[in-house]
């Protein structure tokens, strides 16, 4: 170890190593232990170590303790809880791993150890490799095949247990069995580890199978092969070929319960069922008696209730149907009554019908008139018509005469003609009055006069020349004058008046017209 | 219904039945009765057999005495049993 430790300058041990003598100061155990601890922790602050895990256990605190080993050496390993929960693999005995951590010491026990921070798989350990090869071989023979498995009986009469007669395993099994369903148990005591263990176990399994069905020793209905927890090496007997073959060939259903839940041995593949613990094997072997008693009682209740209800339902159906069956006597009575009723109604109906018809007949015949009456009535009507005709004829002639008289044609025609003549005369007279009122003679009355030439034409002033004879007309007289030459001027007005009076002479024919008209009247 | 007719001729078959077999048949009978179907006389027979099965199951449950023995080899090499006390 000396080469491992290069004494640090500050170490108190430095002076002691070079000079051996009584004067050398003695170090206390704690001093040197702590010095070693410091030294280790400084020197192997972070190392990687490869080895096979052995003796793994996890404390209740969660910390993990195990060893790493190779052919020649062993190294204690600690994995604190915080790191343990984060490990990428679950440590297991036989596993070849590489851990990373720091070396430290435990002065209390003069131990050194590695506190790891990580763990990785290094490969199969030698044993595991062997195990794997054997497993492959046996699986290749079909020993682990599903179709070889037997069903575990629901309620075995006898249970055969192959295990160590001492220790917790048989106690756990018996305890759990009596809790659930006390049974007859045959224990075949065997060594479960060490030399000859595998052979004993195999022989026990075969021995149970060889027991005759009817013999002094009852043949178990189920077998439990059990062992408590241990290292891979401890459990190795259950990986041996003889044991695996015996389990696979067992005609009696076999439950294996070897080690803890995490331990898997080859017998577990060959058994019909694998229990994680011996206690669990007992649970698989028997049901809970109290539950079964309860279930049986419940079934008994149900079967009674079911049968009862069935009978009750049938009875009710029968009663219901019986109620539905009518009393035949009542059936006839009712029919008889209905018949009587109908007969009565029929008789009444016939009578009523006849009565009704008779009444109708008499009513109709009453309304039928006698022929004599009809003839009389007709002749009355005829007479009346005749009379009305005569009356009408007598009335029509005077009426027409009256109408004619009322017309008064001759008188009205005469009157109409006279009236028209009268109206014409009146119109003519009024026209004449109008004519007179506009005659030039009225102008003459106011002092004017009309000058005419010889030819009788009215002259204008510029037509008058010297020596001309002028006929001058006055209101009530006419005179002839000759023009003795003079100024034309004063003569102009009579000329103008003669222009106006040009139409006046025509009045005279008008007057003669009046006379003609008068004669017409 | 064949098992019902069997029950009339050989009720002994029940005695040979395991608890599990008897319980399974009992459950079948109960289910049938509870459905309320089938003929009345068949139902009555089923009830009769169900009652026997139940009694059989009860007797199986009753015989629950604990007994633990150890296998030992006799001088003739044949296995024998002797009482065993759990340590």
XYZ file of C-alpha atoms in Angstrom:
608
model
C 0.000 0.000 0.000
C 2.967 2.233 0.458
C 3.197 2.988 -3.174
C -0.373 4.156 -3.069
C 0.253 6.757 -0.481
C 2.462 9.675 -1.187
C 2.468 11.466 2.101
C 1.170 14.960 1.641
C 3.398 17.676 3.046
C 0.804 18.713 5.568
C 0.214 15.216 6.889
C 1.280 14.770 10.483
C 2.484 11.290 9.584
C 5.276 12.747 7.430
C 7.787 13.157 10.207
C 7.050 9.691 11.561
C 7.789 7.784 8.407
C 11.356 8.862 7.865
C 12.665 8.552 11.310
C 11.730 5.575 13.431
C 12.399 6.052 17.075
C 10.845 6.313 20.435
C 10.643 9.999 20.060
C 8.388 9.747 17.126
C 4.975 11.075 18.022
C 2.288 8.383 18.105
C -0.742 9.058 15.963
C -4.154 8.232 17.220
C -6.272 5.710 15.238
C -8.649 8.436 14.317
C -5.869 10.664 13.076
C -4.390 8.071 10.822
C -7.835 6.854 9.709
C -8.942 10.338 8.784
C -5.666 10.952 7.086
C -6.146 7.797 5.044
C -9.693 8.823 4.261
C -8.566 12.221 3.013
C -5.825 10.627 1.040
C -8.176 8.121 -0.572
C -10.759 10.707 -1.383
C -8.207 13.023 -2.941
C -6.444 10.337 -4.902
C -9.496 8.354 -6.130
C -11.886 11.182 -6.481
C -13.496 9.677 -9.545
C -12.853 6.146 -10.766
C -14.569 3.578 -12.983
C -14.555 -0.012 -11.749
C -15.736 -3.159 -13.475
C -16.955 -6.232 -11.621
C -19.790 -8.634 -10.937
C -22.441 -7.651 -8.434
C -22.826 -9.899 -5.454
C -24.712 -9.748 -2.187
C -26.954 -6.932 -3.357
C -29.432 -5.614 -0.874
C -31.520 -2.523 -0.516
C -32.059 -1.216 2.977
C -35.393 0.115 4.149
C -33.844 3.571 3.981
C -33.519 3.154 0.221
C -29.729 2.968 0.193
C -28.222 0.075 -1.728
C -25.364 -2.088 -0.510
C -23.525 -4.659 -2.588
C -20.116 -5.909 -3.561
C -18.265 -5.891 -6.830
C -16.065 -8.906 -7.294
C -13.787 -10.527 -9.754
C -11.747 -13.680 -9.447
C -9.424 -12.342 -6.768
C -10.864 -9.332 -5.026
C -14.000 -7.825 -3.611
C -14.940 -4.142 -3.337
C -17.753 -2.861 -1.163
C -20.173 -0.639 -2.986
C -22.610 1.914 -1.589
C -25.294 3.601 -3.585
C -27.145 6.285 -1.689
C -30.885 6.507 -2.078
C -30.865 9.639 -4.225
C -28.587 7.973 -6.766
C -30.261 4.557 -6.438
C -33.566 5.858 -7.720
C -31.867 7.231 -10.825
C -29.792 4.194 -11.781
C -30.335 3.146 -15.374
C -30.259 -0.534 -14.420
C -31.492 -2.366 -11.402
C -28.560 -3.970 -9.570
C -28.843 -7.716 -9.359
C -26.499 -10.381 -8.157
C -24.387 -11.863 -10.897
C -24.660 -8.814 -13.066
C -21.392 -7.651 -14.573
C -21.365 -3.881 -14.306
C -19.140 -0.840 -14.538
C -19.668 1.672 -11.780
C -18.413 5.252 -11.528
C -17.763 6.898 -8.160
C -15.265 7.900 -5.545
C -13.319 5.730 -3.171
C -13.724 6.557 0.473
C -13.140 4.806 3.715
C -15.246 3.916 6.687
C -12.907 4.484 9.609
C -15.331 2.838 11.992
C -14.612 -0.554 10.444
C -11.327 -0.027 8.753
C -13.059 -0.502 5.438
C -12.708 1.188 2.155
C -15.490 1.311 -0.333
C -16.726 3.034 -3.408
C -19.679 5.397 -3.347
C -21.144 5.242 -6.819
C -22.843 7.829 -8.928
C -23.747 5.679 -11.888
C -23.890 2.073 -12.989
C -23.867 0.516 -16.411
C -24.119 -3.009 -17.641
C -20.745 -4.521 -18.523
C -22.048 -7.733 -19.971
C -23.262 -11.060 -18.701
C -21.575 -12.441 -15.703
C -20.201 -15.925 -16.039
C -23.002 -17.541 -14.086
C -25.675 -15.604 -15.879
C -24.115 -16.561 -19.145
C -24.246 -20.194 -18.159
C -27.790 -19.791 -16.982
C -28.794 -18.186 -20.221
C -27.256 -20.966 -22.267
C -28.960 -23.642 -20.207
C -32.254 -21.854 -20.431
C -31.944 -21.666 -24.197
C -31.160 -25.356 -24.401
C -34.083 -26.448 -22.176
C -36.450 -24.086 -23.929
C -35.282 -25.624 -27.187
C -36.454 -28.990 -25.862
C -39.867 -27.482 -25.267
C -39.737 -27.899 -21.473
C -41.059 -24.379 -20.936
C -43.830 -24.602 -23.531
C -47.224 -23.224 -22.567
C -49.029 -26.362 -23.675
C -47.114 -28.423 -21.072
C -48.575 -26.346 -18.246
C -51.170 -27.889 -15.965
C -53.969 -25.976 -14.439
C -53.637 -25.498 -10.689
C -56.651 -27.171 -9.013
C -59.142 -24.852 -7.419
C -59.320 -26.676 -4.099
C -56.689 -29.371 -3.565
C -57.263 -31.996 -0.922
C -53.590 -32.583 -0.302
C -50.692 -30.241 -0.887
C -47.141 -31.473 -1.294
C -44.368 -29.069 -0.320
C -40.751 -29.537 -1.325
C -38.580 -27.327 0.815
C -36.304 -27.157 3.806
C -38.060 -28.467 6.924
C -36.537 -25.628 8.871
C -36.699 -21.957 8.300
C -39.270 -19.348 7.467
C -40.475 -20.817 4.173
C -42.505 -23.778 5.474
C -43.774 -21.562 8.267
C -44.956 -18.897 5.861
C -46.685 -21.459 3.681
C -48.448 -23.187 6.577
C -49.451 -19.890 8.055
C -51.026 -18.653 4.868
C -52.688 -21.995 4.162
C -54.387 -22.122 7.535
C -55.480 -18.510 7.072
C -57.144 -19.276 3.800
C -58.130 -22.915 3.817
C -56.504 -25.462 6.135
C -55.480 -28.506 4.114
C -53.573 -31.695 4.545
C -49.928 -30.885 3.794
C -47.120 -33.342 3.077
C -43.658 -31.872 3.469
C -40.830 -33.540 1.600
C -37.757 -32.221 3.409
C -34.794 -31.348 1.192
C -31.598 -29.333 1.232
C -32.255 -26.170 -0.738
C -28.648 -25.122 -1.215
C -25.236 -26.660 -1.354
C -24.004 -30.058 -2.402
C -26.719 -32.547 -3.287
C -29.524 -30.017 -2.984
C -30.513 -30.195 -6.644
C -30.642 -33.987 -6.618
C -32.766 -34.032 -3.443
C -35.197 -31.532 -4.877
C -35.546 -33.446 -8.125
C -36.050 -36.737 -6.247
C -38.735 -35.175 -4.032
C -40.713 -33.961 -7.055
C -40.436 -37.353 -8.699
C -41.264 -39.107 -5.412
C -44.522 -37.229 -5.024
C -45.441 -38.088 -8.597
C -44.678 -41.762 -8.031
C -47.057 -42.055 -5.063
C -49.930 -44.381 -6.005
C -53.409 -42.867 -6.163
C -54.590 -45.233 -3.482
C -51.898 -45.909 -0.974
C -50.993 -45.253 2.618
C -49.552 -41.892 1.610
C -52.039 -39.753 -0.327
C -50.888 -38.347 -3.602
C -50.917 -34.545 -3.489
C -53.165 -32.584 -5.849
C -50.656 -29.758 -6.115
C -46.941 -29.299 -5.369
C -45.136 -26.278 -4.060
C -41.352 -26.106 -4.531
C -40.108 -23.276 -2.382
C -37.030 -21.536 -1.076
C -36.369 -18.210 0.570
C -34.363 -15.368 -0.903
C -30.626 -15.515 -1.461
C -27.829 -14.735 -3.854
C -27.663 -16.198 -7.303
C -25.275 -18.816 -5.979
C -27.612 -19.616 -3.096
C -30.460 -20.286 -5.456
C -28.363 -22.178 -7.939
C -29.829 -25.587 -7.130
C -33.081 -24.457 -8.721
C -31.260 -23.710 -11.935
C -29.854 -27.226 -12.188
C -31.002 -29.336 -15.057
C -32.260 -32.261 -12.912
C -34.567 -29.957 -10.972
C -35.859 -28.186 -14.071
C -36.545 -31.495 -15.813
C -38.285 -32.975 -12.743
C -40.521 -29.897 -12.495
C -41.321 -29.948 -16.200
C -42.185 -33.665 -16.074
C -44.320 -33.478 -12.954
C -47.812 -34.764 -13.640
C -48.951 -33.037 -10.471
C -49.474 -29.293 -11.014
C -46.431 -27.506 -9.611
C -46.005 -24.038 -8.199
C -42.472 -22.693 -7.912
C -41.620 -20.099 -5.301
C -37.888 -19.581 -5.203
C -36.220 -16.504 -3.750
C -37.788 -13.070 -3.919
C -39.862 -11.548 -6.625
C -36.785 -10.277 -8.494
C -35.078 -13.643 -8.484
C -35.839 -15.815 -11.451
C -34.538 -19.351 -11.600
C -35.000 -21.893 -14.352
C -37.525 -23.915 -12.358
C -39.821 -20.906 -12.671
C -39.959 -21.448 -16.431
C -40.668 -25.152 -16.092
C -43.267 -24.906 -13.324
C -46.957 -24.624 -14.038
C -47.080 -21.399 -12.092
C -44.488 -19.136 -10.646
C -45.147 -17.503 -7.293
C -43.085 -14.462 -6.311
C -42.840 -15.686 -2.705
C -43.662 -18.854 -0.716
C -46.601 -17.033 0.819
C -47.933 -16.215 -2.617
C -47.572 -19.893 -3.558
C -49.859 -20.821 -0.677
C -52.377 -18.253 -1.945
C -52.273 -19.788 -5.388
C -52.759 -23.266 -3.988
C -55.990 -22.729 -2.073
C -58.955 -20.366 -2.215
C -60.228 -18.469 0.809
C -62.539 -20.783 2.706
C -64.631 -18.051 4.282
C -65.316 -16.557 0.852
C -66.391 -19.934 -0.463
C -68.685 -20.563 2.466
C -70.236 -17.170 1.888
C -70.551 -17.823 -1.808
C -72.102 -21.222 -1.212
C -74.614 -19.751 1.176
C -75.424 -17.050 -1.317
C -75.904 -19.639 -4.026
C -78.085 -21.688 -1.698
C -80.199 -18.623 -1.063
C -80.417 -17.896 -4.761
C -81.363 -21.432 -5.718
C -84.078 -21.459 -3.083
C -85.329 -18.052 -4.144
C -85.150 -19.012 -7.803
C -87.118 -22.215 -7.308
C -89.558 -20.443 -5.053
C -90.112 -17.681 -7.529
C -90.506 -20.170 -10.328
C -93.215 -22.015 -8.405
C -94.799 -18.769 -7.315
C -94.917 -17.498 -10.882
C -96.445 -20.735 -12.133
C -98.996 -20.596 -9.348
C -99.877 -17.024 -10.162
C -100.184 -17.855 -13.837
C -102.456 -20.749 -12.970
C -104.608 -18.595 -10.757
C -104.822 -15.894 -13.339
C -105.852 -18.367 -15.962
C -108.368 -19.975 -13.601
C -109.913 -16.592 -13.004
C -110.180 -16.272 -16.747
C -112.260 -19.490 -16.982
C -115.974 -18.483 -16.805
C -118.656 -20.526 -14.960
C -120.445 -22.562 -17.644
C -123.793 -22.331 -15.874
C -123.575 -18.596 -15.789
C -122.573 -18.644 -19.382
C -125.816 -20.499 -20.279
C -127.962 -18.401 -17.988
C -126.779 -15.279 -19.587
C -127.335 -16.629 -23.060
C -130.839 -17.812 -22.099
C -131.669 -14.401 -20.778
C -130.492 -12.790 -23.934
C -132.545 -15.196 -25.995
C -135.716 -14.425 -24.031
C -135.041 -10.775 -24.376
C -134.581 -11.020 -28.096
C -137.774 -13.108 -28.537
C -139.760 -10.558 -26.607
C -138.367 -7.734 -28.623
C -139.156 -9.572 -31.830
C -142.814 -10.036 -30.930
C -143.118 -6.423 -29.982
C -141.475 -5.398 -33.163
C -143.987 -7.258 -35.367
C -146.928 -5.738 -33.563
C -145.493 -2.314 -33.698
C -144.795 -2.617 -37.386
C -148.379 -3.546 -38.203
C -149.685 -0.744 -36.103
C -147.478 1.670 -37.798
C -148.448 0.538 -41.278
C -152.170 0.735 -40.481
C -151.767 4.242 -39.205
C -149.923 5.303 -42.302
C -152.606 3.768 -44.522
C -155.458 5.502 -42.814
C -153.630 8.769 -42.957
C -152.968 8.444 -46.646
C -156.500 7.272 -47.468
C -157.880 10.190 -45.534
C -155.985 12.498 -47.786
C -157.394 10.855 -50.979
C -160.327 13.103 -52.507
C -163.538 11.645 -54.029
C -163.919 11.860 -57.886
C -167.239 13.661 -57.598
C -165.640 16.322 -55.599
C -162.920 16.649 -58.159
C -165.442 16.993 -60.997
C -167.354 19.587 -59.044
C -164.247 21.475 -58.349
C -163.286 21.414 -62.016
C -166.644 22.617 -63.174
C -166.517 25.417 -60.652
C -163.207 26.417 -62.006
C -164.543 26.289 -65.552
C -167.497 28.483 -64.676
C -165.338 30.960 -63.064
C -163.064 31.117 -66.071
C -165.991 31.595 -68.392
C -167.340 34.434 -66.343
C -164.003 36.120 -66.197
C -163.710 35.857 -69.967
C -167.116 37.559 -70.569
C -166.350 40.301 -68.171
C -163.080 40.970 -69.818
C -164.563 41.170 -73.279
C -167.207 43.726 -72.145
C -164.565 45.775 -70.535
C -162.129 45.893 -73.423
C -164.315 47.784 -76.008
C -165.316 50.790 -73.916
C -161.799 51.012 -72.774
C -160.463 51.197 -76.291
C -163.157 53.785 -77.213
C -162.270 55.810 -74.233
C -158.646 55.719 -75.129
C -159.447 56.870 -78.625
C -161.617 59.704 -77.377
C -158.990 60.695 -74.993
C -156.671 61.171 -77.937
C -158.895 64.110 -79.401
C -156.996 63.902 -82.594
C -158.927 66.337 -84.842
C -158.923 69.170 -82.444
C -155.327 68.771 -81.456
C -154.237 68.580 -85.075
C -156.083 71.813 -85.919
C -154.808 73.597 -82.903
C -151.287 72.591 -83.708
C -151.490 73.963 -87.272
C -153.062 77.283 -86.108
C -150.511 77.731 -83.518
C -147.761 77.411 -86.027
C -149.265 80.078 -88.336
C -149.755 82.424 -85.483
C -146.189 82.008 -84.417
C -144.950 82.813 -87.969
C -147.023 86.044 -88.158
C -145.760 87.178 -84.827
C -142.203 86.554 -85.938
C -142.733 88.479 -89.125
C -144.251 91.432 -87.329
C -141.412 91.625 -84.930
C -138.939 91.537 -87.796
C -140.821 94.362 -89.507
C -140.673 96.432 -86.395
C -136.975 95.949 -86.276
C -136.692 96.900 -89.898
C -138.698 100.095 -89.370
C -136.660 101.050 -86.433
C -133.482 101.033 -88.460
C -134.939 102.758 -91.573
C -133.177 105.935 -92.894
C -136.493 107.677 -92.775
C -136.131 108.010 -89.089
C -132.917 109.954 -89.795
C -134.824 112.162 -92.154
C -137.252 112.957 -89.376
C -134.374 114.375 -87.414
C -133.745 116.866 -90.226
C -131.473 115.038 -92.552
C -132.180 114.527 -96.250
C -131.151 112.248 -99.059
C -129.725 113.645 -102.292
C -130.117 111.575 -105.377
C -129.257 112.054 -108.985
C -131.535 111.740 -111.857
C -131.087 108.093 -111.994
C -132.205 107.946 -108.456
C -128.780 106.984 -107.093
C -127.669 108.678 -103.936
C -124.947 111.132 -104.565
C -121.871 111.940 -102.727
C -120.667 115.552 -102.512
C -117.858 115.100 -105.034
C -120.326 113.713 -107.591
C -122.285 116.886 -107.648
C -121.504 119.226 -110.400
C -122.920 122.451 -111.627
C -126.161 122.284 -113.360
C -127.086 118.906 -112.075
C -130.585 118.070 -111.043
C -130.796 116.892 -107.548
C -133.683 115.035 -106.039
C -133.716 115.790 -102.391
C -135.777 113.773 -100.117
C -136.926 115.057 -96.740
C -138.762 113.565 -94.015
C -142.163 114.219 -95.286
C -141.529 115.631 -98.720
C -139.496 115.498 -101.810
C -138.168 118.301 -103.882
C -136.117 118.869 -106.956
C -133.385 121.391 -107.065
C -130.719 122.497 -109.488
C -127.178 123.219 -108.574
C -126.147 126.693 -109.391
C -122.441 126.314 -108.833
C -121.072 126.952 -105.547
C -118.663 125.824 -103.168
C -118.884 122.166 -102.824
C -118.138 122.197 -99.166
C -121.566 122.565 -97.628
C -122.879 119.827 -99.693
C -120.621 117.162 -98.388
C -122.660 116.171 -95.376
C -125.774 115.356 -97.390
C -123.418 113.275 -99.590
C -122.245 111.356 -96.569
C -125.806 110.808 -95.526
C -126.748 109.607 -98.955
C -124.058 106.918 -98.585
C -125.887 105.687 -95.585
C -129.201 105.857 -97.041
C -128.276 103.854 -100.078
C -130.267 100.986 -98.709
C -133.240 103.086 -97.731
C -135.107 103.020 -100.957
C -135.049 99.373 -100.694
C -137.357 99.761 -97.779
C -140.228 100.307 -100.014
C -140.151 96.870 -101.537
C -139.971 95.686 -97.961
C -143.201 97.503 -97.205
C -144.820 96.047 -100.216
C -143.609 92.717 -98.915
C -145.564 93.407 -95.774
C -148.573 93.968 -97.789
C -148.050 90.689 -99.571
C -147.692 89.021 -96.350
C -150.759 90.612 -95.076
C -152.620 89.254 -97.959
C -151.229 85.946 -97.184
C -153.004 86.083 -93.899
C -80.702 -31.645 -18.662
C -78.763 -34.862 -19.046
C -77.023 -34.225 -15.752
C -80.405 -33.830 -14.105
C -81.520 -37.263 -15.247
C -78.162 -38.616 -14.111
C -78.814 -37.229 -10.692
C -81.881 -39.420 -10.399
C -80.115 -42.566 -11.448
C -76.712 -41.942 -9.867
C -76.553 -39.266 -7.198
C -73.263 -40.846 -6.260
C -71.574 -38.929 -9.055
C -71.824 -35.837 -6.901
C -69.754 -37.411 -4.187
C -66.915 -37.909 -6.639
C -67.020 -34.348 -7.814
C -64.364 -31.897 -6.799
C -65.501 -28.794 -5.031
C -64.840 -26.760 -8.136
C -66.886 -29.019 -10.406
C -69.766 -29.098 -7.966
C -69.670 -25.314 -7.589
C -69.591 -24.781 -11.358
C -72.619 -27.000 -11.910
C -74.396 -25.397 -8.999
C -73.882 -21.967 -10.555
C -75.286 -23.202 -13.857
C -78.372 -24.570 -12.132
C -78.896 -21.377 -10.180
C -78.594 -19.301 -13.334
C -81.159 -21.456 -15.071
C -83.568 -21.348 -12.166
C -83.211 -17.608 -11.825
C -84.058 -17.113 -15.459
C -87.330 -18.851 -14.654
C -87.402 -20.760 -17.907
C -87.866 -24.415 -18.701
C -90.417 -26.961 -17.702
C -91.641 -27.054 -14.168
C -90.687 -30.661 -13.451
C -87.232 -30.027 -14.896
C -86.915 -27.008 -12.678
C -87.862 -29.049 -9.650
C -85.306 -31.702 -10.551
C -82.718 -29.010 -11.064
C -83.503 -27.601 -7.666
C -83.189 -31.029 -6.123
C -79.803 -31.577 -7.716
C -78.712 -28.050 -6.824
C -79.530 -28.716 -3.179
C -77.400 -31.879 -3.289
C -74.526 -30.058 -4.937
C -74.699 -27.349 -2.329
C -74.590 -29.916 0.433
C -71.601 -31.506 -1.249
C -69.802 -28.178 -1.463
C -70.597 -27.509 2.174
C -69.175 -30.830 3.227
C -66.049 -30.088 1.195
C -65.736 -26.793 2.972
C -66.363 -28.364 6.354
C -63.575 -30.912 6.078
C -61.012 -28.187 6.473
C -58.915 -29.582 9.206
C -55.269 -28.791 9.122
C -52.867 -31.718 9.103
C -49.195 -31.593 8.350
C -47.027 -34.625 7.860
C -43.498 -35.274 6.818
C -42.436 -37.816 4.231
C -39.847 -40.263 5.410
C -38.407 -43.265 3.700
C -39.062 -46.624 5.227
C -36.448 -49.359 5.365
C -38.017 -50.808 2.209
C -37.390 -47.538 0.402
C -41.113 -46.743 0.305
C -42.174 -43.304 1.480
C -44.111 -43.078 4.720
C -45.486 -40.150 6.652
C -44.967 -39.093 10.185
C -46.342 -36.130 12.083
C -44.457 -32.946 11.461
C -44.148 -29.940 13.696
C -43.307 -26.653 12.095
C -40.280 -25.304 13.817
